[in-house]
PDB file of C-alpha atoms in Angstrom:
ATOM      1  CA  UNK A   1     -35.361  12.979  -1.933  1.00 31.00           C
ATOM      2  CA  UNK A   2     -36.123  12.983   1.273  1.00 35.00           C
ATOM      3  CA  UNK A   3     -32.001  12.331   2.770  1.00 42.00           C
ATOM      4  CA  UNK A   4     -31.153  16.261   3.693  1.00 41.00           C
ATOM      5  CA  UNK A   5     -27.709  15.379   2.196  1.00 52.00           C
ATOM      6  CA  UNK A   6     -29.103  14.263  -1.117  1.00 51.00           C
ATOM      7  CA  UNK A   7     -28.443  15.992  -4.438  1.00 51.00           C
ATOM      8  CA  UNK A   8     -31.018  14.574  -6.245  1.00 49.00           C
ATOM      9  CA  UNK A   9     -30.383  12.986  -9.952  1.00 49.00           C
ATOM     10  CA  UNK A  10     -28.680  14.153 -12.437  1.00 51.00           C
ATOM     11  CA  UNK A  11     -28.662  12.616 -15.571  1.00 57.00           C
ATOM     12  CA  UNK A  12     -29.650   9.403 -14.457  1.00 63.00           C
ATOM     13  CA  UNK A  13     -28.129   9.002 -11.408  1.00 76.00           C
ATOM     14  CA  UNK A  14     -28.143  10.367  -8.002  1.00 92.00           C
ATOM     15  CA  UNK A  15     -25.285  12.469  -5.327  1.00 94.00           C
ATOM     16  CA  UNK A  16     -25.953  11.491  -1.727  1.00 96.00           C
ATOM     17  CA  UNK A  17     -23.534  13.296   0.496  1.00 97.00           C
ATOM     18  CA  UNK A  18     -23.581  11.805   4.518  1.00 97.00           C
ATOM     19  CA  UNK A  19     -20.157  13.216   5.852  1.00 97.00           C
ATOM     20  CA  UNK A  20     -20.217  17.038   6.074  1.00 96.00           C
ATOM     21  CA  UNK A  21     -16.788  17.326   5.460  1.00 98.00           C
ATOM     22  CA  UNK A  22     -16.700  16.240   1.562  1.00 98.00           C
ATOM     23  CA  UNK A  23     -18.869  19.649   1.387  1.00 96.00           C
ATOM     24  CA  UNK A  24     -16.251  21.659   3.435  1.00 97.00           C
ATOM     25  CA  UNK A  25     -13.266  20.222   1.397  1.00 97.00           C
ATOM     26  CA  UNK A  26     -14.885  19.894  -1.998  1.00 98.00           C
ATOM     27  CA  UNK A  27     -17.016  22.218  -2.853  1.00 97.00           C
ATOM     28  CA  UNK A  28     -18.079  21.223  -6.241  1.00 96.00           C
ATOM     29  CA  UNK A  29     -18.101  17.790  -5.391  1.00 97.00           C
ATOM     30  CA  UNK A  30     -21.737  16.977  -7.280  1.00 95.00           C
ATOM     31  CA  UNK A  31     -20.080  19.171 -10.592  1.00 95.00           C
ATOM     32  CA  UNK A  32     -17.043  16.779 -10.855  1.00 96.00           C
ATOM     33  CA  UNK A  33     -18.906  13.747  -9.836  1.00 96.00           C
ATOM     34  CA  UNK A  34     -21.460  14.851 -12.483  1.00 94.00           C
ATOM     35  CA  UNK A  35     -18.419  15.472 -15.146  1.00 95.00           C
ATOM     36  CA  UNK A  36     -16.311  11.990 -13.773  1.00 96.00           C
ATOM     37  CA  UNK A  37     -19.479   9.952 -14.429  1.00 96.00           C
ATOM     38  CA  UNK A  38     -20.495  11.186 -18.104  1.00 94.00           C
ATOM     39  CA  UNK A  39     -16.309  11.054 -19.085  1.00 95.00           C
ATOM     40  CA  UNK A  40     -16.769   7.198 -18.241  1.00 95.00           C
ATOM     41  CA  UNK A  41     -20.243   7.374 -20.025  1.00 93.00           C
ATOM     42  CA  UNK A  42     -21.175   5.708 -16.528  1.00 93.00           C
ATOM     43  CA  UNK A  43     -24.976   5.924 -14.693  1.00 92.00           C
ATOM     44  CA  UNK A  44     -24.200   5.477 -11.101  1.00 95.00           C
ATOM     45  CA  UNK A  45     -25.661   6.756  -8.060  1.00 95.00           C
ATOM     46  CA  UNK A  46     -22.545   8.331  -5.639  1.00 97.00           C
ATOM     47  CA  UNK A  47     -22.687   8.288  -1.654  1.00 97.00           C
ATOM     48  CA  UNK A  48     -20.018  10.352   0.190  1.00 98.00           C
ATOM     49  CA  UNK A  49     -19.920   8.862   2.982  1.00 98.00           C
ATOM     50  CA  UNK A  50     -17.268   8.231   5.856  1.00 98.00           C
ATOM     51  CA  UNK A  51     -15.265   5.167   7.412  1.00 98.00           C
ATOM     52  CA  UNK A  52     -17.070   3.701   9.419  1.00 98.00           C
ATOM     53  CA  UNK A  53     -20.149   3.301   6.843  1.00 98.00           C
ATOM     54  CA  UNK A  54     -17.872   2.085   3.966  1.00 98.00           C
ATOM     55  CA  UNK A  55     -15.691  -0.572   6.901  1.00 98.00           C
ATOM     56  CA  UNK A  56     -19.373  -2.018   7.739  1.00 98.00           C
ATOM     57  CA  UNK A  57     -19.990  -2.580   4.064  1.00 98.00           C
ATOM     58  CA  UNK A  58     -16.188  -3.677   3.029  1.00 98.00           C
ATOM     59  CA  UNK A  59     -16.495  -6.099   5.845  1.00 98.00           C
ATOM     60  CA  UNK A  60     -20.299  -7.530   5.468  1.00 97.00           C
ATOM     61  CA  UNK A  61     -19.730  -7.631   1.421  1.00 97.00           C
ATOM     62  CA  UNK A  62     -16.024  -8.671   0.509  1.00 96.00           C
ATOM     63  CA  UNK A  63     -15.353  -9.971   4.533  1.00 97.00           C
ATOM     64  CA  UNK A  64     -12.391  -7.220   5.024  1.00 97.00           C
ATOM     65  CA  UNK A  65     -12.890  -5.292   8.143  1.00 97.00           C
ATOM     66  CA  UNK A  66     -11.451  -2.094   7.860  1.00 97.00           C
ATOM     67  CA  UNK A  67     -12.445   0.718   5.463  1.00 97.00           C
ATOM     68  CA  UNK A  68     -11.215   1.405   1.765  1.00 97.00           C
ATOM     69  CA  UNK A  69     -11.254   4.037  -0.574  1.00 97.00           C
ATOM     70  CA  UNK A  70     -14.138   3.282  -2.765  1.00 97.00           C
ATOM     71  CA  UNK A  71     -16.753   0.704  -2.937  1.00 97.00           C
ATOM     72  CA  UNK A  72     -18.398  -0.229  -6.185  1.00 96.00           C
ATOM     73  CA  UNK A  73     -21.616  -2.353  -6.381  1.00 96.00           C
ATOM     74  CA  UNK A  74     -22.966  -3.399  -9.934  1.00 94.00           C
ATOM     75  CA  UNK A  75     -26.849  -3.752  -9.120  1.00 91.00           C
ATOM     76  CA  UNK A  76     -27.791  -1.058  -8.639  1.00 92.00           C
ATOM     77  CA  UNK A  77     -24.792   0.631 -10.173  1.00 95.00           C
ATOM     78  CA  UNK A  78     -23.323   2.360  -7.078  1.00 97.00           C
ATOM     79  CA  UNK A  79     -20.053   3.781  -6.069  1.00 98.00           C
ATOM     80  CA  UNK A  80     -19.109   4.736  -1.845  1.00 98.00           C
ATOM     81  CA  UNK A  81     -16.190   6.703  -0.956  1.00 98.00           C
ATOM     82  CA  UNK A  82     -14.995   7.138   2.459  1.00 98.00           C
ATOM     83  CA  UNK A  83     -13.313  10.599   3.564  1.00 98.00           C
ATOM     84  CA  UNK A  84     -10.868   9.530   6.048  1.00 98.00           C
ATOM     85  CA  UNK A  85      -9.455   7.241   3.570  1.00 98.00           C
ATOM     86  CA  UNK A  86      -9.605   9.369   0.299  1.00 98.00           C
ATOM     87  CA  UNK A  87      -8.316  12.558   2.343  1.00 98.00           C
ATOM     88  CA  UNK A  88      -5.366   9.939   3.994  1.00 98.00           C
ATOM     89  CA  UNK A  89      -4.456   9.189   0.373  1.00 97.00           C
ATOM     90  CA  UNK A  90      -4.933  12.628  -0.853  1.00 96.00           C
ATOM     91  CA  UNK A  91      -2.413  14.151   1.709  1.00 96.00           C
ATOM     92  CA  UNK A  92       0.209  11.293   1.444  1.00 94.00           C
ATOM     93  CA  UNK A  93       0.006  11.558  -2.492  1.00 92.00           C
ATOM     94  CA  UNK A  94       0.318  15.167  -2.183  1.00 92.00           C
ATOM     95  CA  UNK A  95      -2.795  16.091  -4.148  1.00 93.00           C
ATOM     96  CA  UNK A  96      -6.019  17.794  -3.786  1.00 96.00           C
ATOM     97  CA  UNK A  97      -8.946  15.863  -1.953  1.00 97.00           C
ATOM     98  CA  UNK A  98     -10.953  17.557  -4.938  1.00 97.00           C
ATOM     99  CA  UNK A  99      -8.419  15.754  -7.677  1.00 96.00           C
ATOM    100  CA  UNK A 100      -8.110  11.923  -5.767  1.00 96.00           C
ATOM    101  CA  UNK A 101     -12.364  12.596  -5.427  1.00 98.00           C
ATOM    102  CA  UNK A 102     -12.631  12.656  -9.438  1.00 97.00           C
ATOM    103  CA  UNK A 103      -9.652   9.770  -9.961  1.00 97.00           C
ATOM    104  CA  UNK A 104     -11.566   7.606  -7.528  1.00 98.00           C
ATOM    105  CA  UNK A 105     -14.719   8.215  -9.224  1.00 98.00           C
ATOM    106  CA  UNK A 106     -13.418   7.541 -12.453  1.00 97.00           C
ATOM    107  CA  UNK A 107     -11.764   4.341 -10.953  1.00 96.00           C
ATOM    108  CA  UNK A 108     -15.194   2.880  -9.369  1.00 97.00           C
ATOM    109  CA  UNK A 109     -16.747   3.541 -12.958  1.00 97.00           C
ATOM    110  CA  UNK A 110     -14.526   1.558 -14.686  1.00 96.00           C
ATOM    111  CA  UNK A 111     -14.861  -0.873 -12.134  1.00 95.00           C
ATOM    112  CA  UNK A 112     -18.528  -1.364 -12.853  1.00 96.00           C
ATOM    113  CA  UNK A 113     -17.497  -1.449 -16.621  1.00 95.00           C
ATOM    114  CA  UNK A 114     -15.915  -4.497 -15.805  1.00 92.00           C
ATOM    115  CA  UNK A 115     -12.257  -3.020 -15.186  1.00 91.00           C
ATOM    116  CA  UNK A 116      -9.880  -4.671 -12.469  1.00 88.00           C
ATOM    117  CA  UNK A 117      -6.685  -4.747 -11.185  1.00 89.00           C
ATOM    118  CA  UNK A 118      -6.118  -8.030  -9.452  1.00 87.00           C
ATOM    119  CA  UNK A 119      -3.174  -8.803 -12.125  1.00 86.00           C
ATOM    120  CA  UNK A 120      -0.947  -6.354 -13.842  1.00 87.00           C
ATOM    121  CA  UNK A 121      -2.355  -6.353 -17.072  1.00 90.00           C
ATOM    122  CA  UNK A 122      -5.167  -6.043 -15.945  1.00 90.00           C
ATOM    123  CA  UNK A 123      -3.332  -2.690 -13.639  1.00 89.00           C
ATOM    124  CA  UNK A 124      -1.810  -1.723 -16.530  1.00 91.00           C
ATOM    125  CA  UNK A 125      -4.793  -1.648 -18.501  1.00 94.00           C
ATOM    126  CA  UNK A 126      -7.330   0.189 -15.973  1.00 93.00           C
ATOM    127  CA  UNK A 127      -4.703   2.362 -14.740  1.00 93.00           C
ATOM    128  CA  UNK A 128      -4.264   3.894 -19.359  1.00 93.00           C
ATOM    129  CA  UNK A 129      -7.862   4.092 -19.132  1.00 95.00           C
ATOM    130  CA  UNK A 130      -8.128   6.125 -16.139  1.00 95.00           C
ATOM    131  CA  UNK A 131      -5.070   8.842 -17.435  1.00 95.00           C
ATOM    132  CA  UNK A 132      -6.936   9.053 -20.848  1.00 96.00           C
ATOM    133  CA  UNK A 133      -9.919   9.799 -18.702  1.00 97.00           C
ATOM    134  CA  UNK A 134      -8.801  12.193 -16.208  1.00 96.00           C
ATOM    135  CA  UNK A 135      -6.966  13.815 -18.695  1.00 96.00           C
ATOM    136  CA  UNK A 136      -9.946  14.947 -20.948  1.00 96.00           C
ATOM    137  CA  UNK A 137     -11.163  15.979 -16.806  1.00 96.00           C
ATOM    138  CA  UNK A 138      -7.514  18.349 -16.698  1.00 95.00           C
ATOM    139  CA  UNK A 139      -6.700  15.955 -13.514  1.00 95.00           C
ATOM    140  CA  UNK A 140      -2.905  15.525 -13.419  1.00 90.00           C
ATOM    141  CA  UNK A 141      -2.467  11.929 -14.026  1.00 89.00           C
ATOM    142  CA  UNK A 142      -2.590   9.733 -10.816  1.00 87.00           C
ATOM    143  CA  UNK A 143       0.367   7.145 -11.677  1.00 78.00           C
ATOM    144  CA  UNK A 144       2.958   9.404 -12.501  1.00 78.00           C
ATOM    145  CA  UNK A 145       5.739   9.931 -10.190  1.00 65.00           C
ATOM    146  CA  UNK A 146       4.839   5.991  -8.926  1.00 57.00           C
TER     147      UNK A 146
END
């Protein structure tokens, strides 16, 4: 525990907060992390982080260089979001960074519970799982509207 941005673990896993600004514009980011995570029945450690950390690993891991939302790695279980991204999306969604911070999180669970969305069944299927979920979290469901 010795990152000054670390939350330490909680129920198995651990909150590591890098980029200021996920503290400024979500407060109770470690609470719905905490409540995300045990919706999925998921154990994952969670970095918020920023761009340029999650581009370096997007581009040495999957070989894309530029940064994405949210970063998943199975071993250990691990999920990265980046704010630029997540507060991009958040605006042009028109939804709270709080609200696209507990979809995401919900999203990289599933991921490392072997959920994908690289064909539309597979979309179709991920994207029920995640409205059942965020619904038991009261988070307005994400595909709506789409």
């Amino acid at each position: 525990m010795d990152d000054p941005g670390s939350i330490g673990p909680l129920g198995g896993f651990e909150i590591v907060i890098t980029d200021r600004r996920w503290r400024a514009y979500v407060p109770d980011a470690p609470r719905r992390i905490a409540r995300a995570l045990m919706a999925c029945g998921c154990a994952a450690s969670v970095a918020l982080t920023d761009d340029r950390t999650v581009k370096k690993l997007n581009f040495r891991d999957r070989g894309k260089n530029k940064p994405t939302n949210v970063l998943t790695y199975e071993q250990p279980p691990e999920i990265l979001l980046a704010f630029g991204v997540v507060a991009k999306e958040a605006r042009r969604e028109r939804k709270s960074i709080a609200q696209h911070l507990s979809h995401l999180i919900v999203h990289g669970a599933l991921h490392l519970q072997g959920y994908d969305h690289h064909h539309s069944g597979e979309a179709r299927e991920m994207e029920a799982e995640e409205t059942r979920i965020l619904a038991r979290l009261r988070v307005p469901n994400p595909w709506k509207n789409r």
